[in-house]
mmCIF file of C-alpha atoms in Angstrom:
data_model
loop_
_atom_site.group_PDB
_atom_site.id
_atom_site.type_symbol
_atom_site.label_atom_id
_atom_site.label_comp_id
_atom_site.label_asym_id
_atom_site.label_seq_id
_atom_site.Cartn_x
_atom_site.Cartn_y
_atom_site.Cartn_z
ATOM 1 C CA UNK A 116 -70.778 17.196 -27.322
ATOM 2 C CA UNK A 117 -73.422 19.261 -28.600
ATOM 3 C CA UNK A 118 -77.410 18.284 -28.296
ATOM 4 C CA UNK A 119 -79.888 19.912 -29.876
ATOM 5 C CA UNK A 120 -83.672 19.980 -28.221
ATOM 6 C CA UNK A 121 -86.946 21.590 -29.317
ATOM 7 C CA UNK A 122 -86.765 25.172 -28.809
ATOM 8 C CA UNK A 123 -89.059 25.855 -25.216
ATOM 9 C CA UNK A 124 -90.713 29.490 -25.093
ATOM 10 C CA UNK A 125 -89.551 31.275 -21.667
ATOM 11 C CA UNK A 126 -90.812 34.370 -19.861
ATOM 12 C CA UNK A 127 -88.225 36.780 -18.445
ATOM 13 C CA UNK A 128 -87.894 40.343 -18.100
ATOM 14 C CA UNK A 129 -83.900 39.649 -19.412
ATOM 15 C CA UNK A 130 -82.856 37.713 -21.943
ATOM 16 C CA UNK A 131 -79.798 38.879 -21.797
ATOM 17 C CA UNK A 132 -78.976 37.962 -18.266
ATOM 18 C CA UNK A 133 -81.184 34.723 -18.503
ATOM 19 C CA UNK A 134 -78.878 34.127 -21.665
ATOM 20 C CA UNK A 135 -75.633 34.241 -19.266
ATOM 21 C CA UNK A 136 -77.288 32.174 -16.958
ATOM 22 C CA UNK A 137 -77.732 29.502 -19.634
ATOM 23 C CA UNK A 138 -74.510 29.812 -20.361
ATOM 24 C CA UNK A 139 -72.982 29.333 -16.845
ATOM 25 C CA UNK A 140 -75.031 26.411 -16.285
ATOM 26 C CA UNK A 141 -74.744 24.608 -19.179
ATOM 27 C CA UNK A 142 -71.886 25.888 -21.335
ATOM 28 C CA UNK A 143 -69.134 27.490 -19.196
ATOM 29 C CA UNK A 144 -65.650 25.661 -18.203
ATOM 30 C CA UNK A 145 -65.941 24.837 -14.245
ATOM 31 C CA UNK A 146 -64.061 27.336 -12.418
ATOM 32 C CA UNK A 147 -63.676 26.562 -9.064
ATOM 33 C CA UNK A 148 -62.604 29.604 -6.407
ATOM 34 C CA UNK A 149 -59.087 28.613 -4.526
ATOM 35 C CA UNK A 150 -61.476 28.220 -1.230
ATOM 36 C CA UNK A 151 -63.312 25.223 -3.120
ATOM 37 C CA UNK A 152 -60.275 24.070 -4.352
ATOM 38 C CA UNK A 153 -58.202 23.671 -1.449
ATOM 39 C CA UNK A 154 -61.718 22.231 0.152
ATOM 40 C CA UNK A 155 -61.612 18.957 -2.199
ATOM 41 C CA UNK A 156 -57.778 17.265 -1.317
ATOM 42 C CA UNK A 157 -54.574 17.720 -3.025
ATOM 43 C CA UNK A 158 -55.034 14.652 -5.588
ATOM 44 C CA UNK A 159 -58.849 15.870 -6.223
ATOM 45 C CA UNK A 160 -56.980 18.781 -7.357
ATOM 46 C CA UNK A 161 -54.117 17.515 -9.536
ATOM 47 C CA UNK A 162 -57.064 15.274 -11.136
ATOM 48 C CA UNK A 163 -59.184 18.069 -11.775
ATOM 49 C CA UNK A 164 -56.689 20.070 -13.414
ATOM 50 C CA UNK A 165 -55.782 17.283 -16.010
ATOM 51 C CA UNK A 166 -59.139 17.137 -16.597
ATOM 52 C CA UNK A 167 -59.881 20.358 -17.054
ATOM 53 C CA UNK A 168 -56.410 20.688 -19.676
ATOM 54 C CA UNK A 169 -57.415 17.576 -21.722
ATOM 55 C CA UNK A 170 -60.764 18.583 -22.639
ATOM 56 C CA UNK A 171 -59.344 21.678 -23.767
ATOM 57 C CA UNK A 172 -56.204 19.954 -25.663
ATOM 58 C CA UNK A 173 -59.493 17.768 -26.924
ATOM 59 C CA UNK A 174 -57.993 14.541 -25.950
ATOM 60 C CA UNK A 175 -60.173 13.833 -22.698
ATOM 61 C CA UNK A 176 -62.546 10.856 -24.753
ATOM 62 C CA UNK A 177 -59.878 9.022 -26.057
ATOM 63 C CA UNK A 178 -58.664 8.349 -23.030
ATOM 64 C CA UNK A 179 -59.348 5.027 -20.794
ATOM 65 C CA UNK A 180 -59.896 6.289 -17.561
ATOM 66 C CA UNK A 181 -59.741 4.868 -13.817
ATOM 67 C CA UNK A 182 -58.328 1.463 -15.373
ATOM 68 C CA UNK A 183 -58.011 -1.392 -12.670
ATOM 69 C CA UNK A 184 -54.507 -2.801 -13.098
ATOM 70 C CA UNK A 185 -55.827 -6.173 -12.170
ATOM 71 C CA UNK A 186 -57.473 -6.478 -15.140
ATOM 72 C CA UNK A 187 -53.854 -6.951 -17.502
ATOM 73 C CA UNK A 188 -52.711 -8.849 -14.359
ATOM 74 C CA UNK A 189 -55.427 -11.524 -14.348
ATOM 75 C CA UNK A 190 -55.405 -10.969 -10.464
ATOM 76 C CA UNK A 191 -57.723 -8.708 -7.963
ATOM 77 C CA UNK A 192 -55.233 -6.161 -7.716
ATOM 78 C CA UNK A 193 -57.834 -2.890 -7.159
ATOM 79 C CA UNK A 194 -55.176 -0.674 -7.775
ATOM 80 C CA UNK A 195 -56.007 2.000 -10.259
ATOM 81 C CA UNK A 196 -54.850 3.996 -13.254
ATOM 82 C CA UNK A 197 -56.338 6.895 -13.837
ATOM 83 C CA UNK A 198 -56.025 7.471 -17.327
ATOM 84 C CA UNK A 199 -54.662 4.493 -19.753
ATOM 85 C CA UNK A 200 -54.052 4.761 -23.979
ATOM 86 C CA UNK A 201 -52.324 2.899 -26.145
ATOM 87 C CA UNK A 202 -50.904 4.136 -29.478
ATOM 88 C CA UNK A 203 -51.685 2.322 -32.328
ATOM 89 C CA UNK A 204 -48.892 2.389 -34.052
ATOM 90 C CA UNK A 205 -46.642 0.996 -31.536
ATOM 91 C CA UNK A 206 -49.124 -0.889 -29.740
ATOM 92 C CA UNK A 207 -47.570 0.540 -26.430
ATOM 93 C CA UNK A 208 -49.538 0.907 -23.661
ATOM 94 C CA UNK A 209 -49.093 4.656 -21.488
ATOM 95 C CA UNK A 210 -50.692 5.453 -18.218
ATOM 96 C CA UNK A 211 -51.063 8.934 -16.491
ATOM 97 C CA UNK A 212 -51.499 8.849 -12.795
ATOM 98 C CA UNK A 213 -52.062 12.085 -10.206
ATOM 99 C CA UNK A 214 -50.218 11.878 -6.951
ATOM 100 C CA UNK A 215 -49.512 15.074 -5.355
ATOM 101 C CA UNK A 216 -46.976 15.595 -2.823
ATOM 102 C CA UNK A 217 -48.971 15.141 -0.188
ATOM 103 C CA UNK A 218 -50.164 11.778 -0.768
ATOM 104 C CA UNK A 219 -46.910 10.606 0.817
ATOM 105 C CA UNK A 220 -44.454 7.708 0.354
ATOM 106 C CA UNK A 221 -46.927 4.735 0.571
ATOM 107 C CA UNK A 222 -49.246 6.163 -2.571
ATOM 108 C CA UNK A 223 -45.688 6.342 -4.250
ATOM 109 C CA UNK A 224 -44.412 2.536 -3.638
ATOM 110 C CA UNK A 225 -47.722 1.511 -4.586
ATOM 111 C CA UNK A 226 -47.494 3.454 -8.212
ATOM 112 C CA UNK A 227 -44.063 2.165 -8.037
ATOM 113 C CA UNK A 228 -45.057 -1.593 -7.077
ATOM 114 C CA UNK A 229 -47.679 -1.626 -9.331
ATOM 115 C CA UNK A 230 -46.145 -0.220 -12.280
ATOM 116 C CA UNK A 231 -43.242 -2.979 -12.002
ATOM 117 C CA UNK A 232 -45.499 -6.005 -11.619
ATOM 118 C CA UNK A 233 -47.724 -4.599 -14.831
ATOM 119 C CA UNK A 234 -44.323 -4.387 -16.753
ATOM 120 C CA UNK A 235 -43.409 -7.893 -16.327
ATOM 121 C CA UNK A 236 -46.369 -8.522 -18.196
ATOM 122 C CA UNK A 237 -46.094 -5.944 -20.910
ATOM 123 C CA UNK A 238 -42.316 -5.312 -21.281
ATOM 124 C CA UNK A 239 -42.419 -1.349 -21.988
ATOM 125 C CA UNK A 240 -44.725 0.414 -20.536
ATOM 126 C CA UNK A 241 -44.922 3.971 -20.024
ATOM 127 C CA UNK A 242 -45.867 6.149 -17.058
ATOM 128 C CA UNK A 243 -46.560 9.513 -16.154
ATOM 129 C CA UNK A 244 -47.792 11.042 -12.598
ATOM 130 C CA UNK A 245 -48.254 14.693 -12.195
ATOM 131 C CA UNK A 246 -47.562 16.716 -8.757
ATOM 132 C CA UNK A 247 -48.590 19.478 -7.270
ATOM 133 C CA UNK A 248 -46.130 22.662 -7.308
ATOM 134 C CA UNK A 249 -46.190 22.052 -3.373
ATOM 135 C CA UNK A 250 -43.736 19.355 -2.183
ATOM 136 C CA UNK A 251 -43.928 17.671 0.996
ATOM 137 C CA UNK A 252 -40.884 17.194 2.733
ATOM 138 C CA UNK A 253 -40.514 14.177 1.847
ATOM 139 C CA UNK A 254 -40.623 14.717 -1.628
ATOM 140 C CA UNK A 255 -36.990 14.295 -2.784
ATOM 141 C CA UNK A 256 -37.090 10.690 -1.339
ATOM 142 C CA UNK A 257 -40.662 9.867 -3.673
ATOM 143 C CA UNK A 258 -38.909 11.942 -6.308
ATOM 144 C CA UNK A 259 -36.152 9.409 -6.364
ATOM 145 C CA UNK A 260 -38.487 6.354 -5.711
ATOM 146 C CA UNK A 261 -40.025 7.102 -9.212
ATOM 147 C CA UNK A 262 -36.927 7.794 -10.713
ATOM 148 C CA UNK A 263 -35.522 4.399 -9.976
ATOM 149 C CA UNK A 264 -38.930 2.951 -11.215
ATOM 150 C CA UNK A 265 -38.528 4.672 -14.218
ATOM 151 C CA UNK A 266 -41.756 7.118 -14.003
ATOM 152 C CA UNK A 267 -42.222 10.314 -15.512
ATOM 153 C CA UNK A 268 -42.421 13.029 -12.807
ATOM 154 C CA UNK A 269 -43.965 16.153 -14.148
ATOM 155 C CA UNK A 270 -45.382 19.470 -12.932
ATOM 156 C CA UNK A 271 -49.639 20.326 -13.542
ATOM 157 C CA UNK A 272 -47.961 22.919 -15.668
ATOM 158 C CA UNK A 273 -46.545 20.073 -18.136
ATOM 159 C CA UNK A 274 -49.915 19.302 -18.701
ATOM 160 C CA UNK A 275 -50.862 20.768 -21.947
ATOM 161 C CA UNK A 276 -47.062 19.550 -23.621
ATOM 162 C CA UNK A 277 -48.831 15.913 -22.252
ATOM 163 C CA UNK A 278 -51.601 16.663 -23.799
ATOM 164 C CA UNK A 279 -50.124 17.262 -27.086
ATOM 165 C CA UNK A 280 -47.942 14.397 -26.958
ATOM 166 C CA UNK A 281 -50.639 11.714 -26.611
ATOM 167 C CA UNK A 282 -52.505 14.190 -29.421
ATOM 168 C CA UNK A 283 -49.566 13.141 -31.431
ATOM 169 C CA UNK A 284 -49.169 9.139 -30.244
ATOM 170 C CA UNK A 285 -53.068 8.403 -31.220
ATOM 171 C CA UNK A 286 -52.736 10.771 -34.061
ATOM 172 C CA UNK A 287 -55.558 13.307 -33.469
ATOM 173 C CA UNK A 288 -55.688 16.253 -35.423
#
C-alpha cells in the first residue's frame, strides 16, 4: 500500500544517492544474500520465499495467514496453518503449509495428522506444502506420507503457478 505524507525539506549534497537510499529502505523487494539466508532455517526460508512470490502474484492480503487449526476443531489443538482461503464459489476451504525437507518425519505426521482430523470436520479440504529443492534422506518416506494423506507436494519453484491458481479460485484480476 501506498501512503502519502507532507513533503519534509532535506539537506544533502546528493539527491540522487539519498533518492536510492529512500528507495532501498522503503520501497525495494527484500533481498536477502545466500549467507543470511541459510542463517534463518530451512522453513524460515521456504516461508519467505512464498512470501516474497505472493506479493508479487498480488495475492499475499487475501490470504488468512498462521491459522490455528483448533479453531474449526473447537479444541486447543495449537497446530498451525500458515496460509488458509476459501473460494467463494465453492465454499472450499485450501491451506498452504511450508515444510522443507529438513524438518523431518515428525513435522510431516503432524501436517498429516492434522490435516485428517480437520477433514472429518470439513469433508474436502485441500492442502498444499512446499519443499525445499534439498531433500533429506528421508524424504521419499515423508514424500509418501503426504501422498497417502492426500497433500499436494510441490517445489518453491511451483510457487508462482500457486499463486495464480488461488488468483483464479478467489477471482482476482
Amino acid at each position: 500500500a501506498l501512503q502519502l505524507s507532507e513533503p519534509r525539506a532535506l539537506l544533502t549534497d546528493d539527491p540522487a544517492a539519498e533518492l536510492d537510499r529512500l528507495y532501498r529502505q522503503f520501497a525495494a523487494p527484500l533481498i536477502l544474500t545466500d549467507t543470511a539466508e541459510a542463517a534463518r532455517g530451512p522453513r524460515r526460508r521456504v516461508l519467505a520465499h512464498l512470501r516474497r512470490v505472493f506479493e508479487q502474484e498480488r495475492v499475499w492480503r487475501h490470504l488468512e495467514r498462521n491459522l490455528q487449526a483448533g479453531q474449526w476443531l473447537q479444541t486447543p489443538d495449537r497446530f498451525r496453518f500458515d496460509f488458509h482461503y476459501q473460494a467463494d464459489e465453492t465454499r472450499r476451504h485450501h491451506v498452504i503449509q511450508a515444510l522443507p525437507w529438513a524438518a523431518g518425519e515428525a513435522a510431516v505426521k503432524e501436517l498429516c495428522f492434522t490435516v485428517e482430523r480437520v477433514r472429518r470436520h470439513f469433508g474436502v479440504f485441500d492442502v498444499a506444502a512446499f519443499h525445499d529443492d534439498e531433500p533429506a534422506e528421508e524424504a521419499a518416506y515423508c514424500a509418501q506420507l503426504l501422498a497417502e494423506a492426500d497433500i499436494r507436494m510441490l517445489p518453491l519453484t511451483a510457487a508462482a503457478a500457486e499463486a495464480a491458481r488461488i488468483r483464479a479460485a478467489l477471482r482476482l484480476a
